XYZ file of C-alpha atoms in Angstrom:
341
model
C 61.439 111.649 -3.932
C 57.985 110.132 -5.897
C 56.983 111.615 -9.161
C 54.246 111.330 -11.376
C 53.922 109.676 -14.465
C 56.805 107.813 -13.706
C 57.761 104.558 -16.165
C 60.149 102.288 -15.195
C 61.474 99.303 -17.667
C 63.939 96.320 -16.312
C 65.557 94.396 -18.753
C 66.556 91.293 -17.658
C 68.567 89.996 -20.426
C 71.461 87.085 -20.584
C 74.274 89.068 -19.743
C 73.282 92.171 -17.785
C 70.248 93.813 -16.156
C 69.401 97.209 -17.328
C 66.479 100.195 -16.137
C 65.788 102.913 -17.607
C 63.411 105.344 -15.780
C 61.197 107.991 -17.404
C 58.079 110.347 -17.089
C 55.690 110.506 -19.353
C 55.133 113.732 -21.519
C 52.085 115.588 -23.171
C 52.791 114.070 -26.697
C 52.792 110.056 -25.174
C 56.188 110.320 -25.620
C 59.300 109.327 -22.389
C 62.039 111.762 -21.031
C 64.113 109.902 -19.502
C 65.847 110.673 -16.650
C 68.104 107.692 -15.968
C 69.605 104.762 -16.734
C 71.963 101.539 -15.045
C 73.641 98.388 -16.499
C 74.510 95.570 -14.458
C 76.590 92.773 -15.781
C 74.886 89.751 -14.236
C 75.827 85.517 -14.322
C 72.707 84.683 -13.135
C 71.145 84.304 -16.227
C 71.972 82.068 -19.064
C 69.611 82.104 -22.361
C 66.953 84.417 -21.053
C 66.495 81.865 -17.992
C 67.208 82.408 -14.843
C 69.901 80.322 -13.237
C 70.861 81.367 -9.878
C 67.635 83.795 -8.006
C 70.042 85.472 -5.587
C 72.727 86.466 -8.169
C 69.946 88.009 -9.793
C 67.990 89.649 -7.284
C 71.319 91.415 -5.913
C 72.159 92.535 -9.644
C 68.945 94.065 -9.757
C 69.011 95.776 -6.465
C 71.922 97.151 -7.921
C 70.711 98.304 -10.896
C 67.510 99.981 -9.199
C 69.830 102.146 -6.808
C 72.225 103.250 -9.362
C 69.286 104.475 -11.601
C 66.955 106.161 -8.704
C 70.294 107.604 -7.705
C 71.038 108.958 -11.298
C 67.044 110.270 -11.755
C 66.151 111.255 -8.099
C 63.248 109.313 -7.857
C 61.920 106.007 -5.621
C 61.349 103.376 -8.422
C 58.574 100.416 -6.671
C 57.122 99.650 -10.362
C 58.437 98.632 -13.334
C 57.749 97.299 -16.668
C 59.146 94.123 -17.311
C 60.613 92.442 -20.423
C 60.323 89.003 -20.671
C 62.665 86.668 -23.195
C 64.668 83.199 -23.421
C 64.397 80.686 -25.655
C 61.541 78.845 -24.134
C 59.362 81.651 -25.643
C 57.392 80.753 -28.889
C 54.892 82.549 -31.030
C 51.690 80.810 -32.853
C 48.642 82.065 -34.323
C 45.107 81.387 -33.466
C 41.420 82.236 -34.430
C 38.683 82.972 -32.423
C 34.896 82.703 -33.249
C 31.605 83.485 -31.754
C 27.772 83.770 -32.753
C 26.171 86.856 -31.988
C 23.140 86.663 -30.558
C 20.444 87.484 -32.724
C 18.367 89.786 -30.548
C 21.102 91.959 -30.668
C 21.500 95.039 -33.020
C 24.791 95.514 -32.730
C 28.319 94.032 -31.395
C 29.316 95.197 -28.008
C 32.547 95.383 -26.194
C 31.153 91.991 -24.165
C 31.749 90.337 -27.493
C 34.916 91.536 -28.865
C 36.165 90.350 -25.219
C 34.108 86.609 -25.662
C 35.760 86.198 -28.803
C 39.109 87.337 -27.944
C 38.715 84.449 -24.882
C 37.772 82.099 -27.928
C 40.920 82.595 -29.836
C 42.820 82.414 -26.317
C 41.236 78.478 -25.897
C 44.576 76.940 -27.620
C 45.618 73.815 -26.213
C 49.142 73.985 -23.848
C 51.119 71.838 -22.010
C 50.693 72.053 -18.550
C 54.359 74.137 -18.324
C 53.433 76.606 -20.635
C 51.312 79.605 -20.339
C 49.859 82.787 -22.375
C 51.974 85.872 -21.780
C 50.460 88.029 -24.896
C 46.943 87.958 -26.914
C 47.477 90.039 -29.794
C 44.253 90.370 -31.967
C 44.817 91.464 -35.820
C 41.763 91.795 -37.969
C 38.035 90.968 -37.023
C 35.978 89.288 -39.538
C 31.814 90.237 -38.945
C 29.868 88.152 -41.074
C 32.156 87.356 -44.004
C 33.611 90.833 -44.346
C 37.690 90.641 -43.224
C 40.111 93.184 -42.327
C 37.853 94.927 -39.637
C 39.940 97.253 -36.946
C 37.439 97.035 -34.331
C 34.256 95.812 -34.692
C 32.066 97.355 -31.790
C 28.535 98.902 -33.261
C 28.488 96.660 -36.059
C 25.913 94.858 -37.293
C 26.511 90.880 -37.736
C 25.394 87.334 -36.684
C 29.403 85.807 -36.865
C 32.069 87.354 -35.451
C 35.920 85.867 -35.755
C 39.186 87.440 -34.677
C 42.653 86.141 -35.508
C 45.246 86.900 -32.899
C 48.847 86.320 -32.237
C 49.538 84.302 -28.950
C 52.931 84.273 -27.464
C 53.666 81.607 -24.609
C 56.539 80.659 -22.205
C 57.259 78.259 -20.025
C 55.725 78.862 -16.247
C 58.645 78.056 -14.236
C 61.129 80.613 -16.232
C 58.193 82.950 -16.034
C 57.613 82.284 -11.803
C 61.511 82.571 -11.160
C 61.566 85.957 -12.834
C 59.209 87.459 -10.615
C 60.273 85.723 -8.038
C 63.601 87.561 -8.382
C 61.977 91.195 -8.706
C 59.753 90.771 -6.286
C 62.591 89.599 -4.071
C 63.884 93.224 -4.558
C 60.103 94.732 -3.413
C 59.585 95.665 -6.478
C 55.968 95.293 -7.976
C 55.677 94.552 -11.872
C 53.215 96.479 -13.435
C 53.094 94.198 -16.667
C 55.290 92.068 -18.798
C 56.575 92.620 -22.312
C 57.850 90.415 -24.589
C 61.704 91.772 -25.372
C 60.986 90.721 -29.079
C 57.819 93.226 -29.385
C 59.692 95.751 -27.238
C 62.317 96.183 -29.555
C 59.987 96.376 -32.635
C 58.427 99.077 -30.640
C 61.673 100.897 -30.220
C 62.945 100.354 -34.207
C 60.420 99.570 -36.233
C 57.933 101.912 -38.246
C 54.139 101.674 -38.936
C 54.760 101.182 -42.808
C 57.568 98.775 -42.263
C 54.617 96.710 -40.257
C 52.768 97.307 -42.909
C 54.756 96.353 -45.791
C 56.174 93.366 -44.257
C 59.359 92.892 -42.259
C 61.575 90.728 -39.965
C 63.098 92.080 -36.799
C 66.244 90.357 -35.744
C 67.459 91.249 -31.936
C 70.689 89.515 -31.540
C 70.645 89.647 -27.677
C 73.774 87.561 -24.945
C 71.976 84.492 -25.329
C 69.668 84.538 -27.707
C 68.637 86.074 -30.766
C 64.613 87.056 -31.245
C 63.168 87.268 -34.289
C 59.756 88.837 -35.137
C 57.891 88.604 -38.693
C 55.451 91.778 -38.965
C 53.287 92.149 -42.185
C 49.754 93.812 -43.054
C 50.720 95.791 -40.084
C 50.782 93.154 -37.389
C 52.732 90.461 -35.085
C 52.615 87.228 -37.596
C 55.275 85.353 -35.905
C 57.928 85.142 -33.502
C 60.395 82.922 -32.177
C 63.406 82.990 -29.574
C 66.707 81.445 -31.087
C 69.402 79.810 -28.175
C 71.817 81.817 -29.448
C 73.692 84.733 -29.025
C 76.621 86.854 -29.134
C 77.599 85.540 -25.742
C 78.488 81.969 -27.654
C 80.618 84.186 -29.978
C 82.432 85.237 -26.410
C 83.115 82.264 -25.433
C 84.422 81.141 -28.937
C 87.298 83.867 -28.314
C 87.773 82.978 -25.020
C 88.586 79.430 -25.929
C 90.220 79.908 -29.532
C 92.405 82.381 -28.098
C 93.314 80.642 -24.501
C 92.281 83.752 -22.634
C 89.947 85.020 -20.004
C 86.018 85.402 -20.635
C 86.021 88.391 -19.662
C 89.135 88.917 -21.826
C 87.199 87.680 -24.677
C 84.159 89.999 -23.826
C 87.113 93.154 -24.254
C 88.522 92.220 -27.706
C 85.488 91.461 -28.726
C 84.269 94.622 -28.235
C 86.875 96.460 -29.094
C 88.528 94.453 -32.375
C 85.792 92.171 -33.236
C 84.409 91.557 -36.995
C 82.855 89.874 -38.918
C 83.538 91.529 -42.637
C 86.994 91.107 -43.959
C 86.450 93.568 -47.324
C 88.598 96.614 -46.536
C 90.243 95.450 -43.052
C 94.032 94.962 -42.871
C 93.809 91.578 -41.166
C 97.729 91.771 -40.460
C 97.193 94.061 -38.159
C 98.396 92.885 -34.444
C 96.156 92.781 -31.397
C 97.432 92.260 -27.615
C 95.934 89.121 -26.019
C 95.962 88.566 -22.338
C 97.176 85.140 -21.765
C 94.286 83.186 -19.381
C 95.294 82.597 -15.321
C 97.160 86.438 -15.802
C 100.302 84.963 -17.259
C 101.183 87.328 -19.186
C 99.950 88.568 -22.943
C 100.652 88.125 -26.732
C 100.526 89.199 -29.880
C 97.761 87.786 -32.773
C 97.060 88.557 -35.986
C 93.281 90.201 -36.031
C 92.928 86.941 -38.958
C 92.821 84.946 -36.067
C 90.156 87.036 -34.139
C 88.197 87.581 -37.810
C 88.183 83.106 -37.969
C 86.739 82.448 -35.061
C 84.185 85.168 -35.054
C 82.525 84.073 -38.730
C 81.795 81.051 -38.162
C 79.802 81.841 -35.579
C 77.780 84.789 -36.687
C 77.222 82.612 -39.930
C 75.436 80.116 -38.069
C 73.353 82.917 -36.294
C 72.550 84.207 -39.278
C 71.488 80.827 -41.012
C 69.656 79.976 -38.121
C 67.781 83.419 -38.708
C 67.045 82.709 -42.558
C 65.783 79.065 -41.499
C 63.276 80.526 -39.455
C 61.805 82.895 -41.727
C 61.876 80.281 -44.157
C 60.113 77.770 -41.383
C 57.018 80.478 -40.645
C 56.476 80.349 -44.581
C 56.225 84.138 -44.510
C 59.820 84.763 -46.442
C 57.187 86.342 -49.748
C 55.150 88.988 -47.154
C 58.799 90.630 -46.012
C 59.451 92.913 -49.002
C 60.776 95.292 -46.511
C 63.660 93.022 -45.525
C 65.437 92.522 -42.012
C 65.662 95.153 -39.228
C 69.287 94.463 -37.209
C 68.853 95.107 -33.343
C 70.084 94.173 -30.092
C 73.913 94.443 -28.961
C 75.411 91.263 -31.165
C 74.944 93.512 -34.078
C 77.566 95.727 -32.994
C 80.636 94.034 -34.704
C 81.909 95.882 -37.688
C 80.546 94.651 -40.872
C 77.214 92.474 -39.384
C 75.250 94.380 -41.935
C 77.369 93.697 -44.910
C 77.761 90.023 -43.728
C 73.637 89.564 -43.006
C 73.264 91.161 -46.431
């Protein structure tokens, strides 16, 4: 049945399709009515490699969520990710007409458009333009310049871009199910809205979201997004390592990772035995937990080394005294927080 105030989020991730159905409440919150998670192999590192399989997985997820929430879903907000996503900062500058007494919404829009005028390759397009602070003449730190007097208006922005072909393939997959796209939202920003507080953004903090095929890095400082990038590595690489190292199927490796995976040995009995199904359903065998640890730990070290280098390359290492927030399915391994520290 249709329902007023319905808000539906669709996350097309590297390993699964997730959909959540909510209803807007009076206090600007969301009351969750239902959700669904469907595994898919149609996406690699956040980029669609099989449209038909992706469409089928989205349709299944939507049907399951509709049954749970008892609603009809026709419009969705879509999170967009993948290693093709990147961010950069840009400044827009315009002159305010001297015969005007004050800055209007038109000038505010024009200065944002000036910031948007960046040189991009033909295969990239802007997903988000996030205004930070405005400067009127020589007065910086202005949140909203409308109504102020001045002759020169500037805005600092953070622009997030992605590959046009990847965005079009995502659009095609979603529209192939009959759904309408309300808007796109970079998944790193969506995670930030869920787990980073306003005080943490003001203080300066790094969000690290370890997904299946990619890891999002978002740096906040002074209350604004200052840096975004997506690393082409994630928890699915750990599963692949386990599959190869233990000579077992990918599905069995994922189960072992979820049930026994660890990345911090202190306080753990690494001589404990776990059961591994041989590849091809050819019986099973026992291995020590240490063997699993020795496979997982180097890959997690690689992920966090890349994150550390990304923070260093951003030039913002000294601007994030709040430290790092870890989120995403890849941080659920036993001991991840201690290992990251």
